[in-house]
XYZ file of C-alpha atoms in Angstrom:
511
model
C -8.535 30.767 -1.163
C -8.141 28.863 -4.833
C -5.989 26.398 -2.780
C -8.443 25.748 -0.523
C -11.651 25.213 -3.038
C -9.376 23.038 -4.904
C -8.891 20.880 -2.293
C -12.574 21.079 -1.329
C -13.085 20.096 -4.805
C -10.277 16.763 -4.274
C -12.214 15.641 -1.256
C -15.981 16.118 -2.664
C -15.422 14.254 -5.643
C -12.891 11.328 -3.750
C -15.837 10.668 -1.260
C -18.297 10.604 -3.830
C -15.938 8.054 -6.262
C -16.214 6.470 -3.051
C -19.692 6.629 -2.873
C -20.542 5.602 -6.469
C -18.029 3.042 -6.896
C -18.731 0.962 -3.523
C -19.883 -2.230 -5.267
C -17.488 -2.459 -7.433
C -14.098 -2.014 -4.973
C -10.954 -3.796 -5.409
C -10.208 -6.860 -3.143
C -6.963 -8.320 -3.005
C -6.069 -11.863 -2.038
C -4.464 -11.298 1.121
C -7.995 -9.592 2.990
C -10.613 -11.637 0.834
C -12.923 -13.783 3.328
C -12.935 -17.549 2.302
C -16.012 -19.480 2.678
C -14.605 -21.118 5.666
C -12.676 -19.141 8.567
C -9.203 -20.233 8.766
C -9.109 -20.846 4.837
C -5.891 -20.366 3.316
C -7.158 -20.611 -0.225
C -9.530 -17.603 -1.714
C -12.846 -18.358 -2.886
C -13.570 -16.978 -6.073
C -17.038 -16.189 -7.944
C -18.376 -14.960 -11.103
C -18.700 -11.394 -9.322
C -15.076 -10.962 -8.169
C -13.011 -13.744 -10.301
C -11.434 -10.880 -12.976
C -10.805 -8.140 -9.890
C -9.353 -10.405 -7.949
C -7.040 -12.020 -10.544
C -6.148 -8.717 -11.815
C -5.280 -6.970 -8.665
C -3.601 -9.679 -6.806
C 0.163 -9.098 -6.093
C 1.207 -12.759 -6.857
C 3.030 -13.764 -9.992
C 1.191 -16.652 -10.842
C -2.372 -18.539 -9.946
C -3.650 -21.360 -9.222
C -7.183 -21.900 -9.602
C -9.316 -25.121 -8.823
C -12.159 -25.849 -10.281
C -14.897 -28.251 -7.876
C -18.020 -28.750 -6.519
C -18.917 -29.016 -2.635
C -20.637 -31.817 -3.454
C -17.876 -34.263 -4.745
C -16.492 -36.303 -2.350
C -13.348 -36.352 -4.174
C -13.316 -32.607 -3.371
C -13.450 -32.562 -0.379
C -10.816 -35.169 0.227
C -8.864 -32.858 -1.747
C -9.573 -29.632 -0.335
C -6.598 -30.276 3.101
C -4.493 -30.949 0.608
C -4.803 -27.782 -1.408
C -4.801 -25.973 1.647
C -1.766 -26.692 2.755
C -0.088 -25.650 -0.398
C -2.354 -22.590 -0.093
C -0.978 -22.020 3.480
C 2.834 -21.376 1.730
C 1.473 -18.517 -0.108
C -1.556 -17.028 1.086
C -2.115 -15.368 4.745
C -0.778 -13.112 7.221
C 1.796 -16.402 7.856
C 2.070 -17.328 4.423
C 5.966 -18.039 4.125
C 6.267 -16.496 0.386
C 3.439 -14.474 0.167
C 3.330 -12.500 -3.258
C 4.722 -15.636 -5.508
C 1.438 -18.136 -5.797
C -2.295 -17.148 -5.929
C -4.108 -19.991 -4.283
C -7.559 -19.422 -5.384
C -10.904 -21.949 -5.979
C -14.240 -21.552 -7.735
C -17.256 -23.957 -6.794
C -18.986 -24.646 -10.224
C -21.668 -26.221 -8.248
C -23.003 -22.982 -7.584
C -25.418 -21.088 -9.890
C -23.802 -17.507 -9.810
C -20.429 -19.670 -11.533
C -22.028 -21.910 -14.449
C -20.822 -19.931 -17.144
C -17.406 -18.792 -15.603
C -16.702 -22.517 -15.052
C -18.202 -23.397 -18.914
C -15.622 -20.800 -20.339
C -12.548 -22.686 -18.457
C -13.947 -26.341 -19.980
C -14.540 -27.706 -16.658
C -14.932 -31.039 -17.600
C -14.025 -33.236 -14.536
C -13.904 -32.291 -10.697
C -11.275 -31.072 -9.170
C -9.517 -29.505 -11.827
C -6.529 -27.141 -11.485
C -4.968 -24.499 -14.002
C -1.910 -22.737 -13.799
C -0.728 -19.646 -15.156
C -0.185 -15.801 -14.780
C -3.090 -13.963 -13.034
C -3.247 -11.532 -16.004
C -4.106 -14.577 -18.345
C -7.281 -15.949 -16.365
C -9.350 -13.512 -18.227
C -9.756 -14.721 -21.714
C -10.454 -18.503 -20.244
C -9.211 -21.439 -21.381
C -10.082 -24.534 -23.826
C -8.329 -28.121 -24.006
C -5.266 -28.518 -27.130
C -5.437 -24.475 -27.351
C -2.455 -23.165 -29.057
C -0.286 -20.760 -27.528
C -2.034 -20.320 -24.118
C -0.114 -19.188 -21.025
C -2.446 -21.214 -18.557
C -1.591 -24.807 -17.798
C -3.692 -27.916 -16.617
C -1.672 -29.585 -13.285
C -2.327 -33.309 -14.010
C 0.134 -34.312 -11.384
C -0.817 -32.679 -8.123
C -3.650 -34.571 -6.043
C -1.628 -34.495 -3.039
C 0.287 -31.196 -1.241
C 3.514 -32.682 -1.699
C 2.926 -33.383 -5.197
C 1.346 -30.306 -6.202
C 4.264 -28.535 -4.231
C 6.963 -30.063 -6.339
C 4.725 -29.072 -9.349
C 5.297 -25.727 -8.533
C 9.008 -25.970 -7.640
C 9.683 -27.311 -10.894
C 7.791 -24.350 -12.654
C 9.457 -22.071 -10.046
C 13.050 -23.149 -10.287
C 12.365 -22.710 -6.610
C 12.829 -25.367 -3.528
C 9.978 -24.364 -1.702
C 8.397 -26.622 1.689
C 5.079 -27.345 3.231
C 7.163 -26.303 6.700
C 8.593 -22.837 5.879
C 7.927 -20.758 8.184
C 7.627 -16.500 7.866
C 10.740 -14.623 7.903
C 12.394 -17.516 7.251
C 12.957 -17.007 3.144
C 16.075 -17.327 1.814
C 14.456 -15.940 -1.460
C 14.042 -12.333 -0.057
C 15.057 -10.047 -2.819
C 16.898 -6.994 -1.708
C 15.724 -3.976 -2.647
C 19.311 -1.988 -2.789
C 19.999 -3.581 -6.036
C 16.753 -4.756 -7.962
C 15.093 -1.525 -8.890
C 12.140 -3.277 -9.555
C 10.993 -4.019 -6.045
C 9.364 -1.286 -5.294
C 6.573 -1.678 -7.580
C 4.999 -4.146 -4.839
C 5.823 -1.354 -2.253
C 1.754 0.168 -3.365
C 0.358 -3.053 -0.833
C 2.976 -1.688 1.997
C 1.798 1.963 1.604
C -1.539 0.928 1.988
C -0.571 -1.488 4.868
C 1.752 1.465 6.679
C -1.108 3.872 6.199
C -3.433 1.767 7.726
C -1.154 1.042 10.779
C -0.552 4.551 11.162
C -3.923 5.248 11.940
C -5.151 2.275 13.949
C -2.025 3.050 16.306
C -3.698 7.124 16.304
C -7.032 6.065 17.216
C -5.707 3.132 19.654
C -3.908 5.483 21.927
C -6.320 8.320 21.396
C -3.473 10.247 20.034
C -5.975 13.001 18.694
C -6.682 15.606 20.816
C -7.618 19.626 20.690
C -4.112 20.548 20.284
C -3.562 17.803 17.595
C -6.600 18.141 15.516
C -5.442 20.704 12.628
C -2.237 18.314 12.595
C -3.984 15.647 11.712
C -6.968 17.051 9.206
C -3.872 18.862 7.140
C -2.245 15.543 6.677
C -5.528 13.799 5.433
C -5.758 16.505 3.252
C -2.326 15.916 1.456
C -3.036 12.311 1.357
C -6.436 13.002 -0.296
C -4.505 14.770 -2.471
C -1.389 12.733 -3.221
C -1.716 9.253 -1.468
C -0.331 7.043 -4.589
C -3.096 4.224 -3.821
C -6.507 5.232 -4.826
C -8.452 3.322 -2.148
C -6.630 5.089 0.371
C -7.491 8.925 -0.979
C -11.110 7.822 -0.778
C -10.458 6.508 2.561
C -9.117 9.787 3.645
C -11.335 11.826 2.011
C -14.246 10.050 3.516
C -12.637 10.571 7.370
C -11.793 14.181 6.210
C -15.490 14.887 5.311
C -16.596 13.142 8.641
C -13.895 14.413 10.603
C -15.992 16.508 13.151
C -18.365 13.784 13.605
C -15.500 11.175 14.760
C -13.712 13.076 16.793
C -16.039 16.329 18.015
C -13.899 18.802 19.381
C -16.371 18.431 23.169
C -15.497 14.537 23.296
C -11.888 15.344 22.484
C -11.792 17.235 26.177
C -12.629 14.673 27.931
C -11.950 11.202 26.138
C -13.034 8.954 29.094
C -16.543 10.797 29.866
C -17.403 11.075 25.952
C -15.956 8.064 24.101
C -15.627 8.699 20.282
C -18.067 7.375 17.676
C -16.459 3.740 17.508
C -18.948 2.450 15.216
C -18.691 5.135 12.496
C -14.803 4.941 12.843
C -14.941 1.293 12.213
C -17.210 2.041 8.703
C -14.548 4.291 7.449
C -11.140 2.865 6.805
C -8.010 4.784 6.005
C -7.762 2.772 2.870
C -10.819 0.801 2.732
C -12.443 -2.272 4.656
C -10.042 -4.203 2.046
C -6.444 -2.737 3.575
C -4.114 -5.589 3.907
C -3.326 -6.827 7.638
C -0.112 -8.937 7.967
C 1.945 -8.731 4.753
C 5.070 -6.688 3.799
C 5.973 -7.154 -0.132
C 8.944 -4.564 -0.299
C 9.014 -3.657 2.864
C 9.394 -6.933 4.648
C 12.366 -8.367 6.724
C 14.524 -11.357 6.986
C 12.864 -10.994 10.916
C 9.811 -10.812 12.452
C 10.881 -7.830 14.079
C 12.618 -5.506 11.682
C 11.574 -3.341 8.760
C 7.827 -3.682 7.906
C 5.789 -0.642 9.223
C 8.703 1.920 9.889
C 9.751 1.275 6.133
C 6.505 1.406 4.879
C 5.873 4.830 6.550
C 9.037 6.256 5.249
C 8.230 4.725 1.233
C 4.652 6.707 1.883
C 6.569 9.828 2.778
C 9.034 9.672 0.009
C 6.036 8.838 -2.705
C 3.980 11.838 -1.158
C 7.271 14.462 -1.911
C 7.184 13.298 -5.202
C 3.869 14.029 -6.136
C 3.190 17.449 -4.536
C 3.400 20.573 -6.849
C 5.488 23.553 -6.325
C 2.936 25.279 -4.567
C 2.352 22.936 -2.379
C 5.857 22.231 -0.866
C 5.611 24.120 2.061
C 2.341 22.720 3.199
C 3.589 19.244 2.400
C 6.386 19.599 4.394
C 4.915 21.451 7.497
C 1.994 18.545 7.305
C 4.716 15.716 6.933
C 6.941 17.292 10.278
C 3.448 17.996 12.440
C 2.006 14.606 11.545
C 5.492 12.796 13.186
C 5.978 15.017 15.954
C 2.068 14.466 17.078
C 1.417 10.999 15.876
C 4.601 8.570 15.656
C 4.923 6.774 18.707
C 8.806 6.197 18.779
C 9.557 8.687 20.889
C 13.422 8.628 20.168
C 12.747 8.803 16.301
C 10.151 11.641 16.666
C 12.562 13.891 18.337
C 14.821 12.967 15.889
C 12.511 14.158 13.128
C 11.100 17.360 14.940
C 14.964 18.354 15.348
C 15.666 18.053 11.240
C 12.278 20.079 10.684
C 13.098 22.902 13.123
C 16.308 23.428 11.325
C 14.748 24.369 8.624
C 14.527 28.301 8.350
C 13.532 28.856 4.599
C 10.254 28.056 3.701
C 10.071 25.562 0.709
C 8.741 27.157 -2.939
C 10.115 23.840 -4.839
C 8.625 20.569 -4.423
C 12.389 19.360 -5.787
C 13.647 21.004 -2.315
C 11.310 19.304 -0.046
C 11.877 16.027 -1.893
C 15.459 16.126 -1.438
C 15.193 17.516 2.440
C 13.195 14.237 2.920
C 15.732 12.142 1.435
C 18.497 13.741 3.380
C 16.679 13.631 6.284
C 15.794 9.738 5.445
C 19.613 9.105 5.452
C 20.410 11.208 8.615
C 18.251 8.360 10.085
C 19.854 5.654 8.487
C 23.118 6.853 9.643
C 22.359 6.817 13.196
C 20.565 3.930 13.035
C 23.722 2.235 11.646
C 25.761 3.280 14.519
C 23.059 2.255 17.061
C 22.077 -1.194 15.265
C 26.073 -2.524 14.778
C 26.986 -1.524 18.154
C 23.477 -3.887 19.494
C 24.052 -5.834 16.962
C 20.305 -5.743 15.700
C 20.992 -5.539 12.111
C 18.664 -6.959 9.653
C 21.638 -8.786 8.308
C 19.439 -8.960 4.753
C 18.830 -5.431 4.502
C 21.006 -3.617 6.676
C 20.710 -0.004 6.875
C 22.342 1.982 4.267
C 23.223 5.693 2.526
C 20.713 5.702 0.022
C 20.830 5.491 -3.059
C 23.069 2.667 -3.808
C 25.166 2.408 -6.786
C 23.542 -0.512 -8.078
C 20.401 1.767 -8.282
C 21.480 5.255 -9.215
C 25.131 4.981 -10.609
C 24.814 8.646 -11.904
C 23.744 10.207 -8.210
C 27.155 9.979 -6.191
C 30.597 9.991 -6.391
C 32.918 8.950 -4.144
C 36.405 10.745 -2.843
C 38.715 10.458 -0.685
C 39.708 12.891 1.832
C 42.968 13.874 2.465
C 45.015 12.536 5.530
C 42.057 10.440 6.233
C 41.152 6.991 5.721
C 37.540 7.982 5.166
C 35.558 8.804 2.454
C 33.358 11.320 1.129
C 29.911 10.822 -1.058
C 29.385 13.633 -2.829
C 25.602 13.280 -4.610
C 24.538 14.830 -7.291
C 21.381 16.323 -6.479
C 19.900 17.054 -10.007
C 20.245 13.089 -10.720
C 19.480 11.987 -7.094
C 15.923 13.767 -7.653
C 15.212 12.241 -11.219
C 15.715 8.873 -9.226
C 13.733 9.473 -6.366
C 10.886 10.575 -9.063
C 10.888 7.837 -11.037
C 11.539 4.851 -8.430
C 8.903 6.648 -5.571
C 6.850 8.049 -8.643
C 6.544 6.062 -11.697
C 7.632 2.598 -10.796
C 5.514 2.639 -7.543
C 2.605 2.805 -9.563
C 3.902 0.915 -12.510
C 2.474 -2.873 -11.390
C -0.764 -1.819 -11.792
C 0.009 -0.129 -15.377
C 1.718 -3.472 -16.291
C -0.982 -5.517 -15.331
C -3.060 -3.435 -17.021
C -1.404 -3.895 -20.386
C -2.252 -7.327 -20.485
C -6.076 -6.438 -20.304
C -6.670 -4.348 -23.518
C -9.009 -1.685 -23.121
C -11.099 -3.134 -20.736
C -9.417 -1.992 -17.827
C -7.724 1.117 -18.564
C -9.924 2.911 -16.686
C -8.283 1.046 -14.049
C -4.924 2.197 -15.326
C -5.975 5.869 -14.894
C -7.389 5.548 -11.219
C -4.207 4.102 -9.681
C -2.161 7.255 -11.218
C -0.720 10.105 -9.113
C -3.379 12.022 -8.662
C -3.094 15.937 -9.122
C -4.755 18.574 -6.528
C -6.184 20.294 -10.191
C -7.941 17.219 -11.773
C -9.730 13.973 -10.930
C -11.206 11.740 -13.133
C -14.553 10.494 -12.611
C -15.876 6.733 -14.213
C -17.735 6.580 -16.955
C -20.195 4.143 -15.196
C -20.795 7.149 -12.615
C -22.186 8.851 -14.774
C -25.611 8.747 -14.527
C -25.154 8.826 -10.588
C -23.585 11.744 -11.096
C -26.616 13.296 -12.800
C -28.990 11.722 -10.309
C -27.255 13.242 -7.352
C -25.569 16.736 -8.158
C -28.403 18.425 -6.081
C -27.115 16.909 -3.231
C -23.653 16.630 -3.886
C -23.500 20.638 -4.195
C -25.646 21.013 -0.711
C -22.652 18.628 0.794
C -19.810 21.049 -0.327
C -22.275 23.750 1.059
C -22.117 21.894 4.212
C -18.767 21.075 3.984
C -17.727 24.490 3.168
C -19.474 25.856 6.307
C -17.870 23.261 8.275
C -13.948 24.556 7.189
C -14.983 27.791 8.264
C -16.114 27.175 11.800
C -13.310 24.794 12.764
C -11.368 25.717 15.487
C -7.904 25.187 14.327
C -5.710 27.185 12.306
C -5.808 26.437 8.572
C -1.888 27.486 8.511
C 0.125 25.361 10.670
C 2.281 27.115 13.051
C 5.846 27.440 13.292
C 8.059 24.101 14.677
C 9.871 26.984 16.540
C 7.337 27.420 18.855
C 6.122 24.143 19.649
């Protein structure tokens, strides 16, 4: 009972935060709509300038200050766009390297912003780490991290200037997935920091597949609701937690049990479903940062889903471990559309005979399951020559990432070698890799911003089911709406009591 009450509080507070912070929701470079359809460069203004530059996964940024009435600016735009397409947009050859953005100084809303950057001519280009744009820029400023680009008046010259800064050899004709600069996540532990974006996209993609294929049925409603509860409490992305909570609270309206009996005769509320996206309206589409393969048909969604599951497994508390195990197993069994993978995962779930009582045991079970999947796919991909040469399947984690996790022993009278795992060290690695490091990208960015962004560091930290912090800016709204919020809680509790699905998932043995 206490667990349900706590879960209810998490759901309701998450929904309330979603409503209270709607005006301040963050946007990432990959999904911001430019002023003209098809533009790769991101249009910034005084209202989104700081948030976009703070949230971008890019290591560097170029901001063009221009005026829409300026003939030279209009003539320069095609050159800037050519370079922007190399780094921005779903078809970018080198995403996550450089954010290409522009600010129209002719708009009154941007007057103070452009003054803060001492814009004296159009077009004017500034280069630097995104986090350093928050303090503005002045000519001949001592120790400034922003650089005025004085030789970028054509696409070739601008990209050449970028290559000189990065020591790279990017070209205007580079194509997606033909990238020699992909970093292997098997040797660089810091690559996992970029996976937060892939987890968001994987969450959106999974839910999109479920709705597109009408996979939510009377017999699977309970599984979906249970997994949503897990996402609300422990998804590493705050906007995915909020989106999951909104869907969970409105679940009976989106998927009424009567319409699920006959999906064709009683279609679901598509308008409501479109407004309640699992990770919000700014969910990234078409990008993979950590999970990007060297070919278009490798990694991506499946990798992102695995990272999501691992990140959930290291965030649950001991008392939630069995609940998280069943929620995960039911979700894969009912909603993962790859039949062979689904059945293999089902078999591994079915082999578990004793309930989990420790979160450590659940995290290690999922790790072992992932390695079993990798071992199966290693053989299949080798026989069919479908291996991604840049990211072949391996037993995880490799020595480069965790030297203390394993030791290799030769077996007697055999040429084969056996891996002996130190599970205490493996669990420490999993907790750090999929827990602390996974959200460190936000913390690192916040450290540059001082006290102004401290609240954001808190909002992206892993959430425990026992507490959620409400932003100070929403205090007044909380006071005004407390009565309505209480009514919503009572209504939601009533709906929960009347649901036609079991709160405790049945045994996998009985499926």
